[in-house]
XYZ file of C-alpha atoms in Angstrom:
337
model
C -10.725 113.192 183.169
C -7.704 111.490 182.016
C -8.185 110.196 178.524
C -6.582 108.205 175.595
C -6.673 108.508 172.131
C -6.141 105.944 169.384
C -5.839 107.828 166.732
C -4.376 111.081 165.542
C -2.504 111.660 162.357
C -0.091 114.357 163.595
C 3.399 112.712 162.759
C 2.845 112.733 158.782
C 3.445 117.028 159.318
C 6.912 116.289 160.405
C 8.053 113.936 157.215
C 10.490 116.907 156.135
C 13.310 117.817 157.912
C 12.072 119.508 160.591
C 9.157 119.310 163.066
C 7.965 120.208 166.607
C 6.210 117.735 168.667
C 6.151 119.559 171.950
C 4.791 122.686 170.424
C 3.257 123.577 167.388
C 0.617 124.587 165.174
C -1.338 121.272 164.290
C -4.027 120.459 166.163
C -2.077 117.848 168.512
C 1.811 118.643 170.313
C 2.447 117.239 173.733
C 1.641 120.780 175.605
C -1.826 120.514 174.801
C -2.167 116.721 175.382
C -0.632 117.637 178.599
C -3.328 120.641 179.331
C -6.579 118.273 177.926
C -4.909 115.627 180.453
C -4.338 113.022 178.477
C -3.120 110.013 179.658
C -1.820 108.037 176.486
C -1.818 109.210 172.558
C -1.909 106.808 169.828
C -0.087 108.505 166.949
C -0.235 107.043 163.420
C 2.591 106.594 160.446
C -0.350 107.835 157.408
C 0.859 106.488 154.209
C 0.099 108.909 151.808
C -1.420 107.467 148.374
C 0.418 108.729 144.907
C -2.118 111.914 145.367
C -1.036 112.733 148.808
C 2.533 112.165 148.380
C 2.577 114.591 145.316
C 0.753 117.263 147.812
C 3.333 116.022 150.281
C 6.245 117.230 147.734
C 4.213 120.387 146.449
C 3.998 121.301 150.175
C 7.495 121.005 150.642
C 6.686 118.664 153.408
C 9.516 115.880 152.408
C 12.112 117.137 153.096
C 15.659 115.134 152.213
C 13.156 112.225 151.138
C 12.119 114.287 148.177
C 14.949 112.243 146.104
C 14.992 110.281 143.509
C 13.537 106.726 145.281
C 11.131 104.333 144.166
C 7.965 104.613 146.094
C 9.268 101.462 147.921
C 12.104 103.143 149.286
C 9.900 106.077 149.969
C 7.850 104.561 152.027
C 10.325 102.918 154.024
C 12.572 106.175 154.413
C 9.177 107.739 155.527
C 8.030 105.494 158.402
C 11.522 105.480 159.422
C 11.757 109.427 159.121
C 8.371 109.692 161.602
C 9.394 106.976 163.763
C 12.519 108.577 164.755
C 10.626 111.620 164.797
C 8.161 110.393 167.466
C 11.117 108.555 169.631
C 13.681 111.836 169.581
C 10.890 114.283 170.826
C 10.179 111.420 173.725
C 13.648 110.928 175.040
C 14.151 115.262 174.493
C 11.221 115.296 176.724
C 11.311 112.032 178.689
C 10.297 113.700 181.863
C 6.810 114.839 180.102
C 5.977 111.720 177.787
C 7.408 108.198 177.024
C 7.088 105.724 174.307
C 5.287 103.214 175.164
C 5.139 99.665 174.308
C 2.525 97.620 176.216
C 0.278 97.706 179.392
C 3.448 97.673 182.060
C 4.333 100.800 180.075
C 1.843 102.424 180.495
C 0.925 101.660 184.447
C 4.449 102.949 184.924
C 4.599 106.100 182.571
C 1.155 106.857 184.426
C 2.208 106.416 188.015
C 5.494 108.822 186.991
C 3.194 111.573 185.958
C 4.038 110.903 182.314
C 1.663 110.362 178.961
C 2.281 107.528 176.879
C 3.124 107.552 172.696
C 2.254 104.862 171.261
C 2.931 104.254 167.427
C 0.963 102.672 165.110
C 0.964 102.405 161.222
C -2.146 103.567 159.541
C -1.720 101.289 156.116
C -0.186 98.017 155.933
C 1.211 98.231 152.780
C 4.607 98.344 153.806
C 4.146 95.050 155.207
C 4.400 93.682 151.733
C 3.058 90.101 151.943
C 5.987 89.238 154.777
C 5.638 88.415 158.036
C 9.119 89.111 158.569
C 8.542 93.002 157.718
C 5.735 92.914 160.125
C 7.385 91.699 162.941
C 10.670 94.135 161.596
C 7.702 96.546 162.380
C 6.944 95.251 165.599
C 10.212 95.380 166.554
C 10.732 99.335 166.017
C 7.987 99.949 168.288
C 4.651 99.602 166.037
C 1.950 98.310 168.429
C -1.264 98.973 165.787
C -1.232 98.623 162.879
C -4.967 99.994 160.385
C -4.830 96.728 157.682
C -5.973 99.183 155.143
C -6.744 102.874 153.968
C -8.265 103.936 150.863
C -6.466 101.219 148.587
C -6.615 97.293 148.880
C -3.160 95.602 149.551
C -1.268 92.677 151.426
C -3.991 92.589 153.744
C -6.840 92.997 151.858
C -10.184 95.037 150.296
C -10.223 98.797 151.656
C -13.541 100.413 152.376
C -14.503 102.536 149.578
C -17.128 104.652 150.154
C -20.689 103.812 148.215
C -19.492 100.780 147.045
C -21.818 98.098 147.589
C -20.594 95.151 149.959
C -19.468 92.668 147.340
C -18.427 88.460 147.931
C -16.766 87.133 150.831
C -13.589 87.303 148.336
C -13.302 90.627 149.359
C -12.489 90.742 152.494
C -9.052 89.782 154.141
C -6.668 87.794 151.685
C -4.995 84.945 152.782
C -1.714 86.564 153.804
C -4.264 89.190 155.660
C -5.511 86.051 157.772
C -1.882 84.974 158.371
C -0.570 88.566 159.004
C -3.540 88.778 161.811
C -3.076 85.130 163.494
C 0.997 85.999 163.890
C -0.079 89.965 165.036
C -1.794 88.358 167.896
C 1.032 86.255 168.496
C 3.427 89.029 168.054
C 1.203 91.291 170.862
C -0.234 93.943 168.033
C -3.744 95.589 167.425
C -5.300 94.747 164.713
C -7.586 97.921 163.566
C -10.201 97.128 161.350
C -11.103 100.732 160.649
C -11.090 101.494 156.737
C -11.305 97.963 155.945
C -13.885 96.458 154.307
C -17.297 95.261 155.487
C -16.299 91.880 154.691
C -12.998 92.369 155.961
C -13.901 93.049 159.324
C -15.978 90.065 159.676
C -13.253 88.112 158.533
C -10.795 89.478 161.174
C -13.985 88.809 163.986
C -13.530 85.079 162.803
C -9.787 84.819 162.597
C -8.441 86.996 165.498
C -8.011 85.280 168.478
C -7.592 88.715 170.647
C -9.851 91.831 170.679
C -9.859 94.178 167.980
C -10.591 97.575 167.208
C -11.938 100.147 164.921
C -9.616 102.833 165.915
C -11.682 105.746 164.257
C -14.983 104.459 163.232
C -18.899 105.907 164.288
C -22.087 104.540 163.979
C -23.489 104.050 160.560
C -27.059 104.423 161.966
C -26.385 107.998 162.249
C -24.209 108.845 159.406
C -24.152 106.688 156.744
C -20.699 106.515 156.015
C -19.372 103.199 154.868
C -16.322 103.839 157.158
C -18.681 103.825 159.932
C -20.074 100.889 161.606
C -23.870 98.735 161.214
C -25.020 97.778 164.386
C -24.382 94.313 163.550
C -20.697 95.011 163.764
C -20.723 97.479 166.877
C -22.496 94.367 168.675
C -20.046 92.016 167.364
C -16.944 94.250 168.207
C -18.461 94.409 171.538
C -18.378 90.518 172.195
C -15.026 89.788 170.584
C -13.983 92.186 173.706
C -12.604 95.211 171.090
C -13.438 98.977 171.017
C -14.892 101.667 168.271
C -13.241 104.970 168.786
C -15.446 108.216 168.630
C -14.185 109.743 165.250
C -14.617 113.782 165.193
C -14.459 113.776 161.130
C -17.609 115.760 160.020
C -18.456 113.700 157.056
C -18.473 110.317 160.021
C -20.756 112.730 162.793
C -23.103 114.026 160.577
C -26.243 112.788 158.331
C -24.627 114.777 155.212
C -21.165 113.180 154.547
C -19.864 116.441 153.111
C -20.758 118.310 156.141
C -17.856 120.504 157.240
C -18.953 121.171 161.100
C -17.806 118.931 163.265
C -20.221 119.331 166.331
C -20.406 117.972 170.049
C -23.873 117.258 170.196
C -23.319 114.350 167.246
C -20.482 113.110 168.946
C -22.159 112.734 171.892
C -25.415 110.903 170.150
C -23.157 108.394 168.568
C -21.833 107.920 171.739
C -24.823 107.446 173.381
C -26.483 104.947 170.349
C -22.646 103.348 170.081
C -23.510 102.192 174.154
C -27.288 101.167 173.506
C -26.214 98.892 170.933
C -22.945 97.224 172.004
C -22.715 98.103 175.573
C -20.844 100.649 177.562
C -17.338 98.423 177.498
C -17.330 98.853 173.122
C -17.222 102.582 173.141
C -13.505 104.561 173.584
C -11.790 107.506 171.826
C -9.962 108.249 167.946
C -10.747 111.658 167.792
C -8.400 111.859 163.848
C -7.039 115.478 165.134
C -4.558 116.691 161.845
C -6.214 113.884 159.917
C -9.789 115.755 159.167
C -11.081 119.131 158.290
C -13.772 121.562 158.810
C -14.768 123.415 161.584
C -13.778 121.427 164.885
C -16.049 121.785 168.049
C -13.110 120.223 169.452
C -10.111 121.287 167.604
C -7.313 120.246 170.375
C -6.908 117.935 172.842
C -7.075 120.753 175.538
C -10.367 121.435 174.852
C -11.348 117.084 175.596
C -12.977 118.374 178.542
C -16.026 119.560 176.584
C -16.666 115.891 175.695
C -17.153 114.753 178.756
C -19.229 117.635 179.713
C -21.445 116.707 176.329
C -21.593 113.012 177.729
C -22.570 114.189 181.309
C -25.359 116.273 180.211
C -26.506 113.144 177.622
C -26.730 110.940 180.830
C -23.685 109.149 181.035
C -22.758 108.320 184.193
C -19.223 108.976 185.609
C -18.021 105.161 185.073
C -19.205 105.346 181.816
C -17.654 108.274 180.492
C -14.361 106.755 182.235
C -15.077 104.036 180.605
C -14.871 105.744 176.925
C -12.104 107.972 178.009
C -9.935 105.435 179.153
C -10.971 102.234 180.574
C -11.721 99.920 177.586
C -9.079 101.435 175.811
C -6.770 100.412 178.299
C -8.306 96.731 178.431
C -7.828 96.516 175.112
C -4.029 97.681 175.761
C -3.459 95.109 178.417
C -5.296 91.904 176.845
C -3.032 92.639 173.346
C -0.198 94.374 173.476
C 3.084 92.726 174.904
């Protein structure tokens, strides 16, 4: 079953000078997407907060960008540093995988026998209030872009866990608004995944194109506030825009702090994510490299077992194409340009 991802958080390993795409020991390299048969990999630009960047520098992980900058400059040095990363290890091995940009892309990368990268930023901070920097961003090859992760900025509130939903002031700003109106013109995904409760219904009401929640389960199930109510699954569903099936512990399971990371919940918030908003709302962000624990599914090679999991939970065969690729691509071709 030929599948894509949305999300993976592989490229923040290769910040330093160094770095392996094709082969190595994180969870995701393009030999394994190859064996699991993937057919297009969405691979995030993390932006570490102050605490990850200092484990970043304890790790040794920075490389030449271990200078003397201001976090500005580090953070632009950085997305440049994994962009480039991502884009050499695609032309080294253009006959394997390709960047891609939109839906032509990837129609053409797929009928050449290749997988598709795309890049997307996980963070808009970096956008800094300016549409010009987002469109700058566009114009590298950034086709998502997460609004927010664990800190509010430009865009808006961030989701912080066991916080309780507060006013409708904290949800998108009014840049964040702007920033999504001109994404849709621009032909970029806006991913509503660690936003805010009220900042995703804010995006429902603003964006005129479907949106997603790259890596976000079903709250019924786990109650995670990065997951997502019913309410919001249904409304994802008719604004035409995908939830991908996150395989973070702490988002499968009932206990948050759970470290196993187990089929049989990823297939039962599969299976409720369909029952609630339909079989078109339900695709794939499995967040390989960017969660812990003990992994059922630990690679994309072993993807297969998923769709055994779904089989055997009654999916049929469209649906399970359908989460493995299908919306994801409709998504792809109604957006991206």
């Amino acid at each position: 079953m030929k599948y894509i991802d949305l999300h993976c958080d592989t490229l923040m390993m290769f910040a330093g000078e160094q770095g392996n795409l094709y082969e190595n020991t994180m969870a995701v390299d393009f030999t394994r997407l190859k064996k699991g048969n993937c057919l297009a990999q969405f691979f995030a630009v993390w932006m570490p907060d102050e605490e990850g960047l200092q484990e970043f520098k304890k790790a040794g992980l920075c490389g030449a960008l271990s200078g003397e900058l201001s976090r500005e400059e580090w953070d632009d040095a950085y997305i440049g540093r994994l962009l480039s990363c991502l884009k050499d290890a695609c032309r080294e091995h253009e006959r394997e995988t390709a960047l891609a940009l939109n839906w032509e892309d990837l129609k053409k990368n797929g009928e050449a026998g290749r997988m598709s990268a795309f890049l997307t930023l996980e963070d808009g901070r970096a956008v800094r209030g300016s549409l010009e920097r987002l469109k700058a961003f566009y114009d590298q090859g950034i086709r998502l872009i997460t609004l927010t992760w664990n800190a509010d900025n430009c865009f808006g509130r961030a989701n912080y866990r066991d916080e309780t939903p507060g006013s409708r002031e904290s949800g998108l700003t009014d840049f964040g608004r702007e920033a999504v109106r001109y994404m849709n013109e621009l032909g970029m995904i806006v991913d509503a995944s660690h936003l805010s409760d009220e900042g995703f219904y804010d995006v429902a009401a603003v964006s005129r194109r479907p949106f997603v929640a790259s890596h976000s389960n079903a709250r019924a199930l786990a109650d995670c506030s990065r997951n997502l109510s019913d309410d919001m699954i249904r409304l994802l569903a008719e604004k035409g825009g995908v939830t991908g099936l996150n395989f973070a512990p702490g988002f499968l399971e009932e206990d948050f702090y759970s470290k196993e990371s187990r089929i049989e919940r990823m297939s039962a918030h599969a299976k409720y994510i369909v029952n609630c908003g339909g079989e078109e709302v339900l695709a794939l962000g499995s967040d390989l490299d960017g969660v812990g624990g003990r992994l059922e599914i630990a690679s994309p090679d072993q993807m297969w077992r998923l769709w055994e999991a779904l089989k055997g939970a009654g999916f049929t065969e469209r649906q399970i194409e359908l989460a493995a690729r299908g919306n994801a691509e409709r998504v792809i071709k109604d957006v991206l340009k």
